[in-house]
XYZ file of C-alpha atoms in Angstrom:
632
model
C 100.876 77.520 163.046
C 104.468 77.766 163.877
C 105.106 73.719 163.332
C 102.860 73.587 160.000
C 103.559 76.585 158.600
C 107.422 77.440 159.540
C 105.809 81.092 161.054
C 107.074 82.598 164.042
C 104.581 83.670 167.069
C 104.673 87.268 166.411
C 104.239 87.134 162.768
C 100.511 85.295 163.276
C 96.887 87.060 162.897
C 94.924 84.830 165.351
C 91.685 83.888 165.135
C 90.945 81.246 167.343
C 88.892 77.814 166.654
C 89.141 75.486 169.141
C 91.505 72.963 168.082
C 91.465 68.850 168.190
C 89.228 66.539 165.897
C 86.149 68.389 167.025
C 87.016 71.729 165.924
C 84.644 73.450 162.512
C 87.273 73.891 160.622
C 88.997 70.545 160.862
C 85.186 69.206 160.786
C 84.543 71.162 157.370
C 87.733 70.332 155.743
C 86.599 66.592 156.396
C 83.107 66.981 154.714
C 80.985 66.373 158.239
C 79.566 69.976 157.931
C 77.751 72.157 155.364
C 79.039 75.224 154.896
C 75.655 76.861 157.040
C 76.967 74.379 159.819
C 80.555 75.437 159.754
C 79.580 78.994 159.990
C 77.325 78.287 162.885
C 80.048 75.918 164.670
C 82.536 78.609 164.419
C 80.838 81.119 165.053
C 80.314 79.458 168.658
C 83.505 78.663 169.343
C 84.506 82.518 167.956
C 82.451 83.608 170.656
C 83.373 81.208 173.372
C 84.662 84.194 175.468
C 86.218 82.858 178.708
C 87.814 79.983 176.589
C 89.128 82.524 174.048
C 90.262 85.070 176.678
C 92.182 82.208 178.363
C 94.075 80.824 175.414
C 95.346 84.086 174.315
C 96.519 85.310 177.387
C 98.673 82.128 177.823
C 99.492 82.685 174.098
C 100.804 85.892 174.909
C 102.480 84.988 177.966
C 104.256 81.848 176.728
C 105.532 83.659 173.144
C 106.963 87.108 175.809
C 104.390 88.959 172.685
C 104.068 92.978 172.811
C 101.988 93.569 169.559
C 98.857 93.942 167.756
C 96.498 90.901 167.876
C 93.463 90.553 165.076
C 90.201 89.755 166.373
C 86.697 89.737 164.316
C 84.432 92.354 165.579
C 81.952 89.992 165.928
C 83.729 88.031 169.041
C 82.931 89.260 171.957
C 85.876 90.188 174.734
C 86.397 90.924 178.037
C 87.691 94.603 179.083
C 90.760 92.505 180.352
C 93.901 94.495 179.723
C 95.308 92.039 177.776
C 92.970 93.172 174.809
C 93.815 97.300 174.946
C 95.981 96.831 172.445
C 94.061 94.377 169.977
C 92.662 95.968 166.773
C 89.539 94.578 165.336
C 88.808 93.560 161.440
C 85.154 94.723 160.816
C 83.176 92.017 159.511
C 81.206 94.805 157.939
C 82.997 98.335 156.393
C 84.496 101.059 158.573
C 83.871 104.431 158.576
C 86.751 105.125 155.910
C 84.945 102.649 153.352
C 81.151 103.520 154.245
C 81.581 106.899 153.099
C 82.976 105.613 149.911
C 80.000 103.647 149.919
C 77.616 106.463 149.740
C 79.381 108.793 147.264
C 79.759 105.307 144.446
C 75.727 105.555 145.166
C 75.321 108.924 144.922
C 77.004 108.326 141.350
C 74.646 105.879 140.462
C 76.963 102.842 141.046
C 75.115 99.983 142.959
C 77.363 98.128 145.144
C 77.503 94.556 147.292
C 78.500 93.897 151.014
C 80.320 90.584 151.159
C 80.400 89.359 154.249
C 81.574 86.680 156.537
C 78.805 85.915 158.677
C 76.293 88.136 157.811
C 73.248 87.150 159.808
C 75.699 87.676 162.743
C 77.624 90.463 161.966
C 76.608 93.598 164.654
C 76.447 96.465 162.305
C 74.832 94.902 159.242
C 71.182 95.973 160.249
C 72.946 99.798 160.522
C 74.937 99.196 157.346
C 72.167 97.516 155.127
C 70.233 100.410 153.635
C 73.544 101.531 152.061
C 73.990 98.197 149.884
C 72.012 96.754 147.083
C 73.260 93.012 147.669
C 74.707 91.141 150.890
C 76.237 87.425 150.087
C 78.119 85.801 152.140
C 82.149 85.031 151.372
C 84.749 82.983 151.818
C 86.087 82.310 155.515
C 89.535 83.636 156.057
C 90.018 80.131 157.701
C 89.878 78.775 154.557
C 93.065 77.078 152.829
C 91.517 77.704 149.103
C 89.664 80.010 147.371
C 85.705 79.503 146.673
C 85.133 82.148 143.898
C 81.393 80.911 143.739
C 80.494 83.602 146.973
C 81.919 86.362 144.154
C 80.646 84.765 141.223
C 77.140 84.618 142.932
C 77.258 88.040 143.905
C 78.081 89.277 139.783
C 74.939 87.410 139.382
C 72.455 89.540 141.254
C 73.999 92.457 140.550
C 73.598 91.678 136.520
C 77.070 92.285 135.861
C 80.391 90.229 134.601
C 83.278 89.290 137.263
C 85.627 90.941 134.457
C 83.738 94.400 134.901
C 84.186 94.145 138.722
C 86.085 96.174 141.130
C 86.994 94.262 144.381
C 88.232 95.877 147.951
C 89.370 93.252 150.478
C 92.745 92.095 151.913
C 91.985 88.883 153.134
C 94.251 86.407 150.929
C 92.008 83.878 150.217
C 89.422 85.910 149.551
C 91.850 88.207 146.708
C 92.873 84.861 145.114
C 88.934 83.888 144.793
C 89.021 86.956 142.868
C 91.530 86.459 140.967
C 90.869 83.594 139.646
C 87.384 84.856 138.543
C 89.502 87.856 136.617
C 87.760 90.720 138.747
C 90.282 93.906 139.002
C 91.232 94.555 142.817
C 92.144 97.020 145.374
C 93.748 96.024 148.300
C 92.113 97.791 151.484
C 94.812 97.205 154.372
C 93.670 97.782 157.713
C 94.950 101.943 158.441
C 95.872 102.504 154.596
C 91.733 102.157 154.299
C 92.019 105.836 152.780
C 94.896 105.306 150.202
C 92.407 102.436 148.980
C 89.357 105.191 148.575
C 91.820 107.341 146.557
C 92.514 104.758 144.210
C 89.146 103.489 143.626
C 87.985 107.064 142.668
C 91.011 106.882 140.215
C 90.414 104.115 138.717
C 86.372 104.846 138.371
C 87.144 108.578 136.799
C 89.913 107.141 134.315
C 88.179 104.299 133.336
C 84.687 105.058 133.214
C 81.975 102.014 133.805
C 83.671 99.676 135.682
C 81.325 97.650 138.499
C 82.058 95.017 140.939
C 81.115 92.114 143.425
C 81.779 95.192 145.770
C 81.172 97.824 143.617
C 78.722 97.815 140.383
C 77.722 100.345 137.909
C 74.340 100.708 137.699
C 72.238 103.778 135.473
C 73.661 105.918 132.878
C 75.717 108.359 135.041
C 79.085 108.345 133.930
C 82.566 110.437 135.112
C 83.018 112.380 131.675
C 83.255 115.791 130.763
C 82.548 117.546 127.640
C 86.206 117.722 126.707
C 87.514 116.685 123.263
C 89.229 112.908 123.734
C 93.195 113.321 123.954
C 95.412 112.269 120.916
C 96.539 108.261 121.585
C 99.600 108.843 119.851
C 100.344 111.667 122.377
C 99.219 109.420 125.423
C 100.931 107.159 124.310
C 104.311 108.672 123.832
C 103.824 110.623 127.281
C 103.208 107.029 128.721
C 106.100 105.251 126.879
C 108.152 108.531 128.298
C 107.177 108.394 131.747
C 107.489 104.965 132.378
C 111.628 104.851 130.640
C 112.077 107.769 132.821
C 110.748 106.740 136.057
C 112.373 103.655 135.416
C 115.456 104.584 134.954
C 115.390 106.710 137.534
C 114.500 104.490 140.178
C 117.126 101.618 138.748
C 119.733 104.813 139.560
C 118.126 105.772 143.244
C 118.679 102.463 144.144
C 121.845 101.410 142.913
C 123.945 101.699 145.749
C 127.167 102.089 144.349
C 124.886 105.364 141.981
C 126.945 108.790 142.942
C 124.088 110.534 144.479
C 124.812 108.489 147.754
C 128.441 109.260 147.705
C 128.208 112.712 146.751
C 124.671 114.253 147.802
C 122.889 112.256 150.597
C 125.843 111.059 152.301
C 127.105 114.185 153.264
C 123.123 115.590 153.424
C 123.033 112.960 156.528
C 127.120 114.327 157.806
C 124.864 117.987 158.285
C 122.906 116.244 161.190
C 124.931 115.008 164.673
C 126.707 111.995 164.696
C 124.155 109.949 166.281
C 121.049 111.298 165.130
C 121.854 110.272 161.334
C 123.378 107.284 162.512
C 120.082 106.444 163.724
C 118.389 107.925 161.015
C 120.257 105.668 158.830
C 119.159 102.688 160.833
C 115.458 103.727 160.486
C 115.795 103.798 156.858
C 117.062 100.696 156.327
C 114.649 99.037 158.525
C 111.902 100.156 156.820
C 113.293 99.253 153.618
C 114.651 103.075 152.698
C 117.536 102.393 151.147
C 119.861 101.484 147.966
C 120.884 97.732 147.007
C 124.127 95.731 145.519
C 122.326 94.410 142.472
C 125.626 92.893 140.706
C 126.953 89.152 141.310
C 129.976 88.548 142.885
C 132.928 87.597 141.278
C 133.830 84.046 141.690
C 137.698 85.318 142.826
C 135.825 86.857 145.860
C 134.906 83.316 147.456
C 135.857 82.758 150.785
C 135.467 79.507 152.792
C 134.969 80.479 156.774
C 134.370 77.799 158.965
C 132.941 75.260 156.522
C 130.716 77.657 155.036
C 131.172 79.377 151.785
C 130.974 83.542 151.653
C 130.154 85.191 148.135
C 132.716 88.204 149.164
C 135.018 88.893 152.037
C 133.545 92.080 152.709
C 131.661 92.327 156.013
C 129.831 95.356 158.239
C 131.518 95.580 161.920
C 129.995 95.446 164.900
C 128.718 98.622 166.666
C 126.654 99.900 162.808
C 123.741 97.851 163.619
C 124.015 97.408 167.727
C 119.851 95.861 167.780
C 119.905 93.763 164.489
C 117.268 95.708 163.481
C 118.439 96.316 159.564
C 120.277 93.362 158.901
C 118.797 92.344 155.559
C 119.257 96.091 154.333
C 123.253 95.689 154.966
C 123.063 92.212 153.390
C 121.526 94.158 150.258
C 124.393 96.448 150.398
C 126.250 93.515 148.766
C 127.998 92.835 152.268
C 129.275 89.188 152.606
C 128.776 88.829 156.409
C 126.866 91.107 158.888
C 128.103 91.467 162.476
C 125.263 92.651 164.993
C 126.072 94.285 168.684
C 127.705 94.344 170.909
C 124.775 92.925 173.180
C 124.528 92.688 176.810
C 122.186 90.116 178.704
C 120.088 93.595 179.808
C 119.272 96.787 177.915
C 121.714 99.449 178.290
C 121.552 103.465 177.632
C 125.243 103.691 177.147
C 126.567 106.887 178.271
C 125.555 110.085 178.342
C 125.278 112.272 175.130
C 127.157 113.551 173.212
C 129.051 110.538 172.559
C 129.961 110.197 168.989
C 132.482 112.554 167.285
C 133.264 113.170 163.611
C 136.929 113.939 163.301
C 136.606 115.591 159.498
C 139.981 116.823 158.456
C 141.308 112.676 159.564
C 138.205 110.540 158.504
C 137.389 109.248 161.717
C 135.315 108.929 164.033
C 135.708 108.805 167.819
C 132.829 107.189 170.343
C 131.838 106.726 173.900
C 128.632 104.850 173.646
C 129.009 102.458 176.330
C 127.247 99.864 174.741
C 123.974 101.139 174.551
C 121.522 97.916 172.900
C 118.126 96.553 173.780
C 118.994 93.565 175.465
C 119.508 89.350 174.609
C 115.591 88.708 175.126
C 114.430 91.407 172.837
C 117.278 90.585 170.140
C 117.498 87.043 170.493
C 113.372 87.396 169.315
C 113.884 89.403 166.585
C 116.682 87.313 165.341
C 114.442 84.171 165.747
C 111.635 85.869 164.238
C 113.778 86.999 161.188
C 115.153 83.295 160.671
C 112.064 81.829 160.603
C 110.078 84.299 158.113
C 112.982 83.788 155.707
C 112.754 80.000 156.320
C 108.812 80.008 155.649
C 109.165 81.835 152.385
C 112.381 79.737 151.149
C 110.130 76.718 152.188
C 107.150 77.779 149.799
C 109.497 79.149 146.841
C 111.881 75.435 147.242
C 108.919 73.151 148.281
C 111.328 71.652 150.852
C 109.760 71.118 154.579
C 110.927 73.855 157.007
C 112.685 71.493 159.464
C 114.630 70.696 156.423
C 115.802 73.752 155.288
C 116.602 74.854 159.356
C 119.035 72.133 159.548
C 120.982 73.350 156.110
C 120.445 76.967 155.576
C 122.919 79.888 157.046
C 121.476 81.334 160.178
C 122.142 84.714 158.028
C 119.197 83.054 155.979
C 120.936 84.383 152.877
C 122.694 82.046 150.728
C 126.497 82.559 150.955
C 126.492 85.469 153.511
C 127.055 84.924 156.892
C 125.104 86.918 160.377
C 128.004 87.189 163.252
C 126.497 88.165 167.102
C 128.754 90.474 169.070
C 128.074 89.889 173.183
C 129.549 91.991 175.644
C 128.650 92.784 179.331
C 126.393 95.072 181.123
C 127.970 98.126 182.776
C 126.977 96.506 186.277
C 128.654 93.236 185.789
C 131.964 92.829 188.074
C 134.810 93.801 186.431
C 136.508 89.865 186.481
C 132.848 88.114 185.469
C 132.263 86.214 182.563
C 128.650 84.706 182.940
C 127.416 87.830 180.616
C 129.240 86.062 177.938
C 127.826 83.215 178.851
C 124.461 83.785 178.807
C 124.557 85.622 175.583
C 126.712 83.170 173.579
C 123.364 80.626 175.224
C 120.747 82.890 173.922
C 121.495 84.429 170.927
C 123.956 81.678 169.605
C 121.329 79.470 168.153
C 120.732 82.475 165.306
C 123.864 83.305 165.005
C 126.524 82.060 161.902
C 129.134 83.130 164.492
C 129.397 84.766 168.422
C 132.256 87.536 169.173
C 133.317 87.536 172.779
C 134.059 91.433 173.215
C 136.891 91.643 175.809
C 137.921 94.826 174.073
C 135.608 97.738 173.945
C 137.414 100.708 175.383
C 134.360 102.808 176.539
C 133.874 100.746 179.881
C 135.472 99.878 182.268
C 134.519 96.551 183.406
C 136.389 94.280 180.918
C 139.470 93.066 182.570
C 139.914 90.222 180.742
C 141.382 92.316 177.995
C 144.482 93.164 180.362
C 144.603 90.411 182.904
C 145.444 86.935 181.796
C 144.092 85.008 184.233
C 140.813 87.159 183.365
C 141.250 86.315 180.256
C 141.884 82.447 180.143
C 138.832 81.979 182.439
C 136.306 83.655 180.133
C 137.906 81.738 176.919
C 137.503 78.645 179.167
C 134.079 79.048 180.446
C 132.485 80.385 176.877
C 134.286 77.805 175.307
C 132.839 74.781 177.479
C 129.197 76.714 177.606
C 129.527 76.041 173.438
C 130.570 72.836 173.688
C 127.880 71.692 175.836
C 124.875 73.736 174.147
C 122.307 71.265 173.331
C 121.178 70.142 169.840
C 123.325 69.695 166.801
C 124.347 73.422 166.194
C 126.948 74.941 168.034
C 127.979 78.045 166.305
C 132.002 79.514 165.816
C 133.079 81.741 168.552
C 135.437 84.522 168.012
C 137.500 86.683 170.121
C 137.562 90.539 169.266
C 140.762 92.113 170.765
C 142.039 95.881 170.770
C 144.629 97.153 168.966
C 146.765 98.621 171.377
C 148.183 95.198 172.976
C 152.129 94.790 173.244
C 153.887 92.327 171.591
C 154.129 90.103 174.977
C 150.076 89.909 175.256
C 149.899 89.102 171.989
C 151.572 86.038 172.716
C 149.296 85.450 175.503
C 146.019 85.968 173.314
C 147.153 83.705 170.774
C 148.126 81.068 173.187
C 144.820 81.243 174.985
C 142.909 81.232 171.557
C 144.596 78.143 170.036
C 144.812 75.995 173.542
C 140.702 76.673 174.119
C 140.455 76.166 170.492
C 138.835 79.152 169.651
C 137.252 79.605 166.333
C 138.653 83.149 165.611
C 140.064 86.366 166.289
C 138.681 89.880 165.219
C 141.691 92.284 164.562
C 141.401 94.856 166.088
C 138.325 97.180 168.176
C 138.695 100.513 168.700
C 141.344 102.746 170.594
C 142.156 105.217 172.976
C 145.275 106.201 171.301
C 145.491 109.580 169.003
C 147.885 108.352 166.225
C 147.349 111.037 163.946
C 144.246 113.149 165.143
C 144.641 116.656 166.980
C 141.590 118.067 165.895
C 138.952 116.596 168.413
C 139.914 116.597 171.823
C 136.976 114.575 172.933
C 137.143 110.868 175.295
C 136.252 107.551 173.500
C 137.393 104.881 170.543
C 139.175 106.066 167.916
C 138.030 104.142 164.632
C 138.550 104.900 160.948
C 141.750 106.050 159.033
C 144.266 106.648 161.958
C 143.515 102.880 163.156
C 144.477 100.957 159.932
C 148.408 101.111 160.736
C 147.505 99.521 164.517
C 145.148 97.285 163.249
C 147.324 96.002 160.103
C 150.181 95.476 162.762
C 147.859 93.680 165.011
C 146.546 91.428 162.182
C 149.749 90.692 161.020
C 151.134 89.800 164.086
C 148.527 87.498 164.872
C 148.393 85.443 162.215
C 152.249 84.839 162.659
C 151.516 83.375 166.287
C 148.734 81.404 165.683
C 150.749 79.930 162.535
C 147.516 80.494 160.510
C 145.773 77.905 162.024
C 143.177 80.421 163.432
C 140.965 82.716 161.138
C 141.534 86.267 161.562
C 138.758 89.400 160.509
C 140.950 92.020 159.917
C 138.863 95.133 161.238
C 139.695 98.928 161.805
C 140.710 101.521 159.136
C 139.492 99.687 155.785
C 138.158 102.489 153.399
C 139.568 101.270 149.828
C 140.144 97.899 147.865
C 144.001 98.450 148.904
C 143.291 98.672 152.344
C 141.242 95.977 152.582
C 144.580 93.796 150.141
C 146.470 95.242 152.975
C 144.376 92.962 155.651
C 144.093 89.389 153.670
C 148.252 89.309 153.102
C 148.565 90.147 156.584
C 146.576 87.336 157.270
C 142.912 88.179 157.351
C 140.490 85.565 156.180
C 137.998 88.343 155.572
C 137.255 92.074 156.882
C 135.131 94.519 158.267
C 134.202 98.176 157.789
C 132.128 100.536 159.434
C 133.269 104.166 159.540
C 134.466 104.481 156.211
C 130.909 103.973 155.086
C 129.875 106.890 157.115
C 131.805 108.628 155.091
C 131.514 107.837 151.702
C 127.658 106.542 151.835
C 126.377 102.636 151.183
C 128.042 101.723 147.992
C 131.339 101.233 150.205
C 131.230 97.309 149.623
C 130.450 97.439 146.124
C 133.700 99.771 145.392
C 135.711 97.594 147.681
C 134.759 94.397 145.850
C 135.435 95.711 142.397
C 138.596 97.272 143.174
C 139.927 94.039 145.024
C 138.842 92.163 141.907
C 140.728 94.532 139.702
C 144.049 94.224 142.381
C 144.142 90.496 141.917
C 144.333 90.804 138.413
C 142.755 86.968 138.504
C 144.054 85.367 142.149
C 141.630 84.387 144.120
C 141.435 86.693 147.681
C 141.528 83.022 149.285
C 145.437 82.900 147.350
C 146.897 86.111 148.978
C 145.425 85.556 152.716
C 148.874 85.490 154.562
C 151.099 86.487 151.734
C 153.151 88.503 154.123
C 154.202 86.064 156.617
C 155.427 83.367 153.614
C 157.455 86.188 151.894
C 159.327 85.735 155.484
């Protein structure tokens, strides 16, 4: 599945066949069985118990898997613990659907059980009292439809495919009934329920409708004595609705729409710091959240490491520590995503409470130690994400995965760009570097770009951002781990340094970056400085509006010793379209934000963008990057 189809383990449904020359499907699909002898064949090898317990365990084992497998209740397993967490597709209805069942026949609707393999299937002797007709359908095996299981079962129940209502999910089974023109309701395994509500709805509204599943049979009908409603009125309540609810959900999801900025935004400010931080993360992940749905302008375009960025715009690190809502903040019109920081093993972080709003400065200070869930569980959700985009661009492009992989963005997004921040674990000696190392090997490969953290100020194991020798070693050793990583891909590293460095170690930084020939420099992390802020007397990283004078000075001052020969993301303090000016003539190739969209809600990219736009007054960003340092 994963070589043929581009899928990644822990996106598949299994349902074993044995596989090789011998196996029913491949058998079938060459004409050398009937359909009665595929079903038989499979239904063997389906039930093949030690064989099937066997394979899936190693399946398991060899993919690191934690989730929900999908069996067919007909195959038989072991009470192996391996299976405690499988959940089973019922060849025959559940519960949920068998008591819709009996109320469509207590309304005088007959109805048809399609099934799979029904002389097998274990409850259909319990189940077959309740239905009129039993044919047997399509098997979910199957790469194309076969309508003539639905089209036989319209036949014995005396009705049209166009007057039927069909429940399944099974894909090839929907498009069968599609293509016969039968209306549909999806019954997803747990939303079984939500599917019983509808198909009430739709019987009550529209009257006679049957199906393959469910056919009207008898006079009885849903209608009351009521005089019929007025079409015109109907029809202008419709037309109404439907501009309304329209236009009401283009506004809910418009990012840059005020309600964000003005109402929810500082709804989620009422909760503590971290809770609607996470909050926010939840909501994104699940989709819950606003989008970016205007173009770019072309003046925007960036060119960063031989790859072109729609916008120069990007989310630090530290927002989204697990990668878990990466394409959300790519919807937020963001031209690059940065992820982490992540350590080779999960970390708690410190203790709470350990982020701070500071109100009356717009900032925000934070002690998290580094709290993330680890390189194995990010590097597979990473992997997982880059393939499912890859699979979908291959069906929509009709280009072969293994194509795409070697030309698409690891971001998987066309002209945005996924960075990978690594740091190291809280237990690591204070002069190591392997953590780097092993994350730069690990989560690299999915990964548009790696940040070595040397910088974080809230532990206190990271020498190498005050000791040279520290230093130079782990530039060294990350540097040669990249060079040597096998395959053609060996993504940009970048070196994120704080902001509170003297003018001497600046000179040493750049020095180190250029002779290792590192990729880039991220400008600046957090501090432990006050500039500014007397309100909150509370340990941590300062970020936000008190850090954009270090950070601008920082920027600046690296760009002038490196000559411009090494990219710079300014980072620390952007919250407007001047700000963010500021950065690229002090020499930033692109920037980040993070706090000041804490503050004034997810359309904080989109009001960048178009004020930047507006402050160019037709330059290109690319033109001004560096102004500063030629005025000189």
């Amino acid at each position: 599945y994963e070589q043929e189809l581009g899928l990644p383990a822990n996106y598949i449904n299994v349902s074993l066949s044995r596989r090789g020359a011998d196996g029913a499907f491949q058998k079938y699909e060459r004409g050398e069985l009937t359909y009665g002898e595929f079903i038989d064949q499979w239904t063997d090898e389906l039930n093949d118990t030690v064989a099937n317990n066997s394979a899936y365990r190693k399946y398991l084992q060899r993919h690191e898997l934690d989730i929900y497998m999908v069996l067919p209740r007909q195959t038989k397993v072991s009470g192996d613990a391996l299976f405690k967490r499988m959940m089973a597709v019922a060849e025959t209805p559940n519960d949920c659907v068998v008591d819709l069942v009996r109320w469509l026949k207590g309304c005088g609707y007959r109805v048809a059980a399609l099934t799979n393999n029904y002389k097998d299937a274990g409850e259909s002797e319990r189940l077959k009292p309740l239905f009129d007709v039993f044919v047997e359908s399509a098997v979910e095996g199957l790469r194309k439809p076969d309508p003539r299981f639905y089209l036989h079962a319209c036949n014995r129940l005396e009705v049209s495919p166009k007057e039927a209502l069909f429940l399944d999910d099974i894909p090839v089974n929907v498009r069968a009934a599609k293509e016969l023109g039968m209306e549909i309701v999806r019954v997803e395994i747990g939303r079984e329920a939500q599917a019983v509500d509808k198909v009430k709805r739709i019987l009550r509204t529209r009257g006679a409708i049957g199906g393959a599943h469910i056919s009207k049979a008898g006079a009885r009908s849903f209608g009351t004595k009521a005089q019929p409603p007025s079409r015109l009125r109907n029809a202008v309540w419709a037309t109404s609705s439907i501009v309304v609810g329209g236009l009401g959900y283009l506004y809910l999801t418009d990012a840059s729409a005020g309600i964000h900025k003005y109402v929810s935004t500082p709804l989620m400010r009422q909760l503590d710091a971290e809770q609607a931080h996470q909050l926010a993360i939840s909501s994104m992940k699940y989709g819950v959240c606003p989008v970016d749905r205007n173009a770019d302008d072309s003046v925007l375009e960036i060119e960063l490491w031989g790859k072109r960025v729609t916008n120069p715009i990007g989310v630090a690190a530290g927002f989204d520590k697990n990668g878990e809502a990466i394409d959300a903040l790519f919807g937020l019109g963001f031209g690059s995503v940065e992820i982490g920081s992540i350590t080779p093993e999960p970390q708690q972080g410190n203790a709470w409470p350990r982020i701070f709003r500071v109100e009356d400065s717009d900032a925000v200070i934070n002690r998290m130690g580094l709290p993330n869930c680890g390189v194995t569980s990010a590097g597979e959700r990473l992997r997982s994400r880059f393939w499912r985009l890859l699979a979908s661009q291959s069906k929509q492009q009709g280009e072969s995965v293994a194509t795409l992989s070697a030309t698409v963005n690891k971001s998987g997004v066309e002209g945005r760009l996924l960075g990978v921040n690594v740091g190291k674990c809280k237990s690591s000696a204070d002069d190591s570097f392997d953590d780097y190392v092993i994350g730069l090997k690990k989560l690299g490969p999915y990964a548009d770009y790696v940040v070595i953290n040397v910088s974080c100020p809230n532990v206190t194991n990271m020498k190498a951002n005050a000791d040279v020798e520290v230093l130079e070693r782990t530039v060294e050793a990350v540097m040669k781990a990249r060079n040597s990583m096998s395959g053609e891909y060996r993504p940009p590293v970048a070196l994120k340094i704080g902001p509170d460095n003297d003018l001497q170690q600046l000179r040493v930084i750049a020095q180190v970056a250029m002779d290792y020939r590192v990729d880039g420099i991220i400008t600046t992390n957090t501090t432990r400085q006050r500039p500014g802020v007397i309100s909150v007397k509370e340990e941590g990283g300062l970020s936000g509006a008190p850090l954009k004078d270090m950070a601008l000075a920082t920027t600046r001052e690296m760009y002038r010793l490196t000559q411009g020969r090494t990219p710079i993301i300014g980072c620390g303090g952007i919250r407007t379209a001047e700000d963010a000016l500021a950065f690229a003539k002090a020499g930033a190739s692109c920037v980040q934000v993070y706090s000041s969209m804490t503050v004034d809600g997810p359309g904080k990219a989109r009001e960048i963008k178009d004020g930047v736009v507006e402050l160019l007054k037709g330059r290109k960003w690319a033109d001004v990057v560096g102004e500063d340092a030629r005025r000189k």
